[in-house]
Amino acid sequence: MKAIRRFSVRPVLPEPLRPLSDLARNLRWSWHPETRELFEAVDPEGWQATGGDPVRLLGTVSVPRLAALAADRRFLRRLTAAADDLHDYLTGPRWYQSRACGAAPARELPAAIAYFSPEFGITAALPQYSGGLGILAGDHLKAASDLGVPLIGVGLLYRHGYFRQSLDREGWQQEHYPVLDPHELPLSPLREPDGRPAEVRLALPGGRLLRAHIWQAQVGRVPLLLLDSDVEENEPAERGVTDRLYGGGSEHRLQQEMLLGIGGVRAVRAYCRLTGHAEPEAFHTNEGHAGFLGLERIRELITDGADFDAALAAVRAGTVFTTHTPVAAGIDRFDRELVARHFGDDGELPGIEVERVLALGMETYPGGEPNLFNMAVMGLRLAQRANGVSTLHGRVSREMFAGLWPGFDPEEVPITSVTNGVHAPSWVAPEVLRLGARQVGAARTEDALSVGDPAAGDRDRWDSVAGIPDAEIWELRRSLREQLVVEVRRRLYASWRQRGAGTAELGWVEQVLDPDVLTIGFARRVPSYKRLTLILRDRDRLLELLLHPERPVQLVVAGKAHPADDGGKRLIQELVRFADDPRVRHRIVFLPDYGMGLAQKLYPGCDVWLNNPLRPLEACGTSGMKAALNGCLNLSVLDGWWDEWYEPDFGWAIPTADGSGTDEHRRDDLEAAALYELLAERVAPRFYDRGAQGLPERWIDMVRRTLATLGPKVLAGRMVREYVERLYTPAAHAHRALDLSAARAFAAWKERVREAWPRVAVDHVEAGWSAAVSADPAAEGAAELGATLPLRVRVGLGGLDPGDVEVQVVAGRVGDDDRISDAQRVPLKPTAGPDTDGRWLYEGPLALDRTGPFGYTVRVLPAHRLLAEPAELGLVAEPFADSGEAAGMLMR
């Protein structure tokens, strides 16, 4: 029979062992090998049985074993050392405290930053993630902790997490939703002074109330606040709001995102009030799911006396928005009426007009859906600073959202990029760490992995891998491959047992994979654009690769499809059925239930990491970064981060056939053929090409180059430093500059500019051609390189002052369509005006600094010291084509 209630009965730790509780409750153990080894020593069998979870481990250790440990002087010395190390880590100055960043010391850094994400992948012991977005968020928090950045993480506590995956006999994905008890997780409740759980409340339509308690995880120095709606005071529907990650229908998802954004801000306020933590000066929205946080902050300011426009200006100034998707279908969009029903006097944020809320998310641009509320659009409208997660993704995002800034070319859209990074101490195998420690010293290795700042000298630490002997590198690679083989066999056996196979029919599992065979890994979520089954495109060629008598390859594949994505499930089934074939099942395996635990075995054990998405639909692709830090070589389409940092010295690029004239089936055929050719002609031969010492010297050299060149680039420490210097600090300064009075003035200025803008015009452009035209008769009147073209421009400002605008000449090379590329922008200065018609005269020189077809135009933009980008308001005035002006001119 089933229990009606579940709870844990924990032994009381003897006094000498009390520090174990503190060590278990701070998730730094998840990336600190010495602390994990200490817990393993408590009970090695229990450590394995609990999946390396200290909290669960301490709940199962027998009383006699605890008594023995309390009397074990050697264990107590290790415990004291671990506790002291954690104390030093939490209290000692880090990079942020020393102000050791590129900003001048006078540029005061933010007192605190709030970081909102719908999922966080910190450790498998806290399963609150589905894939790359959550793992990235977890690595962001860990790196912030290592650097001492005063971050506060905010998310939801999902009682069923995402889901556990298994396969049925036919290879079809099965989902399982284990119930998570917060008391059995490394969490503690945030409490009021009288002991009551701290609570946030949201109003729902029909007079309903959504309550949520706040749980806290401690990620090193960084608190992570998780909101939990499964509280007794809620009605059943409200209790289920935080049941599953990315589950339920539209209304369920909307309420989750309202709780994350609006409730999350209220949770941050409660946490700061109860702990004395500094209030955030910058708010970071990791993807659009948390976008409603801006609305709650607007409500706070309106409560303090601001009007909506002033509050919006102040909130935008201190907000950073990161978009992670290059696919419109990957953005949450809600029906307009559904959103309207949840706001206003009968829902949340009473006193704010529903139409003002809706206007922030509606797709009011060409090609937009007029009745859909777009969370990414709201995120961009509520944030003064926005970024993609790789250089290519930044470019894709500017094109994707260009409709929000009409009149501007995509390259001028105010979305920058900060390329993702990964938290090396979490992902680098202990054996790799030990090899690095022997070469450069343990302390220096840990610092380099945590911070990774080439400009600060860490480049030398990574270059030192050149001194590691070939034999040591190759011995390490084989050892890691062998460990992966053992893990694969264990997991494959368990998977087949779940699929219904008996012990007698599974003897073949012991022959699966070979520790001396080139091993390729592929593991990620399974949407169609990631092309899980591209490798199956020509099965005869794949068979040749797998079964080659001299240069065989073996593949380890893992991934989850969303429970509602039958197309993704069919892809998994197709691959599983191929891998079930007795001819190849010793060379290719699919491992279900891909998560952090499997990933930490998979990345180090593979020789090659395969990534073959549809370009440019991979925003970043951080799995390849984690593999690279373990000496695994990348074989990938030039997408995401690989497009940015690929070099032939340390990996391979899969050619793409992404031209507009190529249909998808032919494209996949061409790219699969290119992949097979790379594997057969370049990758496998290099792996098996042995030198005089029996070692693949050229392969080992590529491993070295991977570590030395990519190592400092792919670190989350580098990423977080960029966020601090380029986004958080400017956002904090803008936030400080916009007190209530300044916000009102800035909002009034915006309104005045918008009202006047239809009357702003460039009336006439006059160029002093004689000063630039060559005297050489053979040049036929072309301009001379190095000459200066004087410009005089007459502009109507529609009642605005010259201080409200900037008049620019935009110049550069032009193509056959007269489009300007590689543009330079030169401000012109007012020299006279206004005349009787209210026109102003602007003048300035244009330097002719490049040869070939060259052109220019003139435009007027709003200008204000509090604008982060000239395109921020989406306003621009340009001239009509002047019959006396040529669109382009030839220079030589």
PDB file of N, CA, C and O in Angstrom, residues 111-136:
ATOM      1  N   ALA A 111      25.833  47.372  -6.560  1.00  0.00           N
ATOM      2  CA  ALA A 111      25.780  46.799  -5.219  1.00  0.00           C
ATOM      3  C   ALA A 111      25.247  45.378  -5.263  1.00  0.00           C
ATOM      4  O   ALA A 111      25.646  44.528  -4.455  1.00  0.00           O
ATOM      5  N   ALA A 112      24.338  45.096  -6.193  1.00  0.00           N
ATOM      6  CA  ALA A 112      23.791  43.750  -6.362  1.00  0.00           C
ATOM      7  C   ALA A 112      23.104  43.682  -7.713  1.00  0.00           C
ATOM      8  O   ALA A 112      22.688  44.703  -8.276  1.00  0.00           O
ATOM      9  N   ILE A 113      23.012  42.451  -8.238  1.00  0.00           N
ATOM     10  CA  ILE A 113      22.322  42.189  -9.506  1.00  0.00           C
ATOM     11  C   ILE A 113      21.359  41.035  -9.276  1.00  0.00           C
ATOM     12  O   ILE A 113      21.731  40.025  -8.664  1.00  0.00           O
ATOM     13  N   ALA A 114      20.128  41.172  -9.738  1.00  0.00           N
ATOM     14  CA  ALA A 114      19.157  40.074  -9.663  1.00  0.00           C
ATOM     15  C   ALA A 114      19.121  39.367 -11.013  1.00  0.00           C
ATOM     16  O   ALA A 114      18.963  40.020 -12.050  1.00  0.00           O
ATOM     17  N   TYR A 115      19.265  38.054 -10.991  1.00  0.00           N
ATOM     18  CA  TYR A 115      19.363  37.260 -12.220  1.00  0.00           C
ATOM     19  C   TYR A 115      18.200  36.280 -12.257  1.00  0.00           C
ATOM     20  O   TYR A 115      18.128  35.358 -11.436  1.00  0.00           O
ATOM     21  N   PHE A 116      17.283  36.480 -13.197  1.00  0.00           N
ATOM     22  CA  PHE A 116      16.051  35.687 -13.277  1.00  0.00           C
ATOM     23  C   PHE A 116      16.156  34.686 -14.425  1.00  0.00           C
ATOM     24  O   PHE A 116      16.531  35.047 -15.549  1.00  0.00           O
ATOM     25  N   SER A 117      15.775  33.448 -14.149  1.00  0.00           N
ATOM     26  CA  SER A 117      15.772  32.417 -15.184  1.00  0.00           C
ATOM     27  C   SER A 117      14.680  31.402 -14.865  1.00  0.00           C
ATOM     28  O   SER A 117      14.434  31.113 -13.686  1.00  0.00           O
ATOM     29  N   PRO A 118      14.022  30.817 -15.882  1.00  0.00           N
ATOM     30  CA  PRO A 118      12.991  29.814 -15.603  1.00  0.00           C
ATOM     31  C   PRO A 118      13.558  28.490 -15.135  1.00  0.00           C
ATOM     32  O   PRO A 118      12.828  27.659 -14.603  1.00  0.00           O
ATOM     33  N   GLU A 119      14.862  28.260 -15.343  1.00  0.00           N
ATOM     34  CA  GLU A 119      15.474  27.001 -14.919  1.00  0.00           C
ATOM     35  C   GLU A 119      16.918  27.246 -14.526  1.00  0.00           C
ATOM     36  O   GLU A 119      17.564  28.173 -15.022  1.00  0.00           O
ATOM     37  N   PHE A 120      17.412  26.407 -13.631  1.00  0.00           N
ATOM     38  CA  PHE A 120      18.795  26.488 -13.169  1.00  0.00           C
ATOM     39  C   PHE A 120      19.362  25.082 -13.065  1.00  0.00           C
ATOM     40  O   PHE A 120      18.838  24.246 -12.322  1.00  0.00           O
ATOM     41  N   GLY A 121      20.430  24.828 -13.791  1.00  0.00           N
ATOM     42  CA  GLY A 121      21.127  23.550 -13.694  1.00  0.00           C
ATOM     43  C   GLY A 121      22.370  23.705 -12.846  1.00  0.00           C
ATOM     44  O   GLY A 121      23.451  23.996 -13.363  1.00  0.00           O
ATOM     45  N   ILE A 122      22.212  23.518 -11.536  1.00  0.00           N
ATOM     46  CA  ILE A 122      23.344  23.644 -10.615  1.00  0.00           C
ATOM     47  C   ILE A 122      24.005  22.284 -10.421  1.00  0.00           C
ATOM     48  O   ILE A 122      25.220  22.133 -10.523  1.00  0.00           O
ATOM     49  N   THR A 123      23.198  21.292 -10.144  1.00  0.00           N
ATOM     50  CA  THR A 123      23.671  19.943  -9.869  1.00  0.00           C
ATOM     51  C   THR A 123      22.513  18.984 -10.093  1.00  0.00           C
ATOM     52  O   THR A 123      21.344  19.377  -9.978  1.00  0.00           O
ATOM     53  N   ALA A 124      22.849  17.737 -10.398  1.00  0.00           N
ATOM     54  CA  ALA A 124      21.805  16.727 -10.569  1.00  0.00           C
ATOM     55  C   ALA A 124      21.011  16.531  -9.279  1.00  0.00           C
ATOM     56  O   ALA A 124      19.872  16.055  -9.319  1.00  0.00           O
ATOM     57  N   ALA A 125      21.580  16.914  -8.138  1.00  0.00           N
ATOM     58  CA  ALA A 125      20.884  16.780  -6.866  1.00  0.00           C
ATOM     59  C   ALA A 125      19.772  17.822  -6.703  1.00  0.00           C
ATOM     60  O   ALA A 125      18.961  17.714  -5.775  1.00  0.00           O
ATOM     61  N   LEU A 126      19.720  18.799  -7.588  1.00  0.00           N
ATOM     62  CA  LEU A 126      18.658  19.814  -7.574  1.00  0.00           C
ATOM     63  C   LEU A 126      18.115  19.905  -9.004  1.00  0.00           C
ATOM     64  O   LEU A 126      18.435  20.820  -9.753  1.00  0.00           O
ATOM     65  N   PRO A 127      17.297  18.937  -9.416  1.00  0.00           N
ATOM     66  CA  PRO A 127      16.895  18.809 -10.826  1.00  0.00           C
ATOM     67  C   PRO A 127      15.844  19.838 -11.234  1.00  0.00           C
ATOM     68  O   PRO A 127      14.651  19.551 -11.310  1.00  0.00           O
ATOM     69  N   GLN A 128      16.307  21.033 -11.534  1.00  0.00           N
ATOM     70  CA  GLN A 128      15.428  22.145 -11.898  1.00  0.00           C
ATOM     71  C   GLN A 128      15.851  22.711 -13.255  1.00  0.00           C
ATOM     72  O   GLN A 128      15.930  23.911 -13.439  1.00  0.00           O
ATOM     73  N   TYR A 129      16.123  21.828 -14.199  1.00  0.00           N
ATOM     74  CA  TYR A 129      16.604  22.258 -15.505  1.00  0.00           C
ATOM     75  C   TYR A 129      16.140  21.258 -16.556  1.00  0.00           C
ATOM     76  O   TYR A 129      15.838  20.101 -16.259  1.00  0.00           O
ATOM     77  N   SER A 130      16.081  21.730 -17.814  1.00  0.00           N
ATOM     78  CA  SER A 130      15.738  20.833 -18.921  1.00  0.00           C
ATOM     79  C   SER A 130      16.871  20.709 -19.919  1.00  0.00           C
ATOM     80  O   SER A 130      17.000  19.691 -20.579  1.00  0.00           O
ATOM     81  N   GLY A 131      17.676  21.740 -20.069  1.00  0.00           N
ATOM     82  CA  GLY A 131      18.723  21.690 -21.083  1.00  0.00           C
ATOM     83  C   GLY A 131      19.662  22.862 -20.973  1.00  0.00           C
ATOM     84  O   GLY A 131      19.956  23.360 -19.879  1.00  0.00           O
ATOM     85  N   GLY A 132      20.120  23.338 -22.153  1.00  0.00           N
ATOM     86  CA  GLY A 132      21.189  24.323 -22.195  1.00  0.00           C
ATOM     87  C   GLY A 132      20.898  25.628 -21.488  1.00  0.00           C
ATOM     88  O   GLY A 132      21.790  26.205 -20.864  1.00  0.00           O
ATOM     89  N   LEU A 133      19.663  26.123 -21.547  1.00  0.00           N
ATOM     90  CA  LEU A 133      19.333  27.381 -20.883  1.00  0.00           C
ATOM     91  C   LEU A 133      19.557  27.274 -19.379  1.00  0.00           C
ATOM     92  O   LEU A 133      20.143  28.170 -18.756  1.00  0.00           O
ATOM     93  N   GLY A 134      19.100  26.180 -18.786  1.00  0.00           N
ATOM     94  CA  GLY A 134      19.258  26.007 -17.353  1.00  0.00           C
ATOM     95  C   GLY A 134      20.692  25.763 -16.945  1.00  0.00           C
ATOM     96  O   GLY A 134      21.164  26.277 -15.919  1.00  0.00           O
ATOM     97  N   ILE A 135      21.419  24.961 -17.735  1.00  0.00           N
ATOM     98  CA  ILE A 135      22.828  24.715 -17.425  1.00  0.00           C
ATOM     99  C   ILE A 135      23.610  26.012 -17.513  1.00  0.00           C
ATOM    100  O   ILE A 135      24.471  26.301 -16.669  1.00  0.00           O
ATOM    101  N   LEU A 136      23.316  26.818 -18.536  1.00  0.00           N
ATOM    102  CA  LEU A 136      23.968  28.123 -18.659  1.00  0.00           C
ATOM    103  C   LEU A 136      23.685  28.988 -17.440  1.00  0.00           C
ATOM    104  O   LEU A 136      24.588  29.639 -16.900  1.00  0.00           O
TER     105      LEU A 136
END
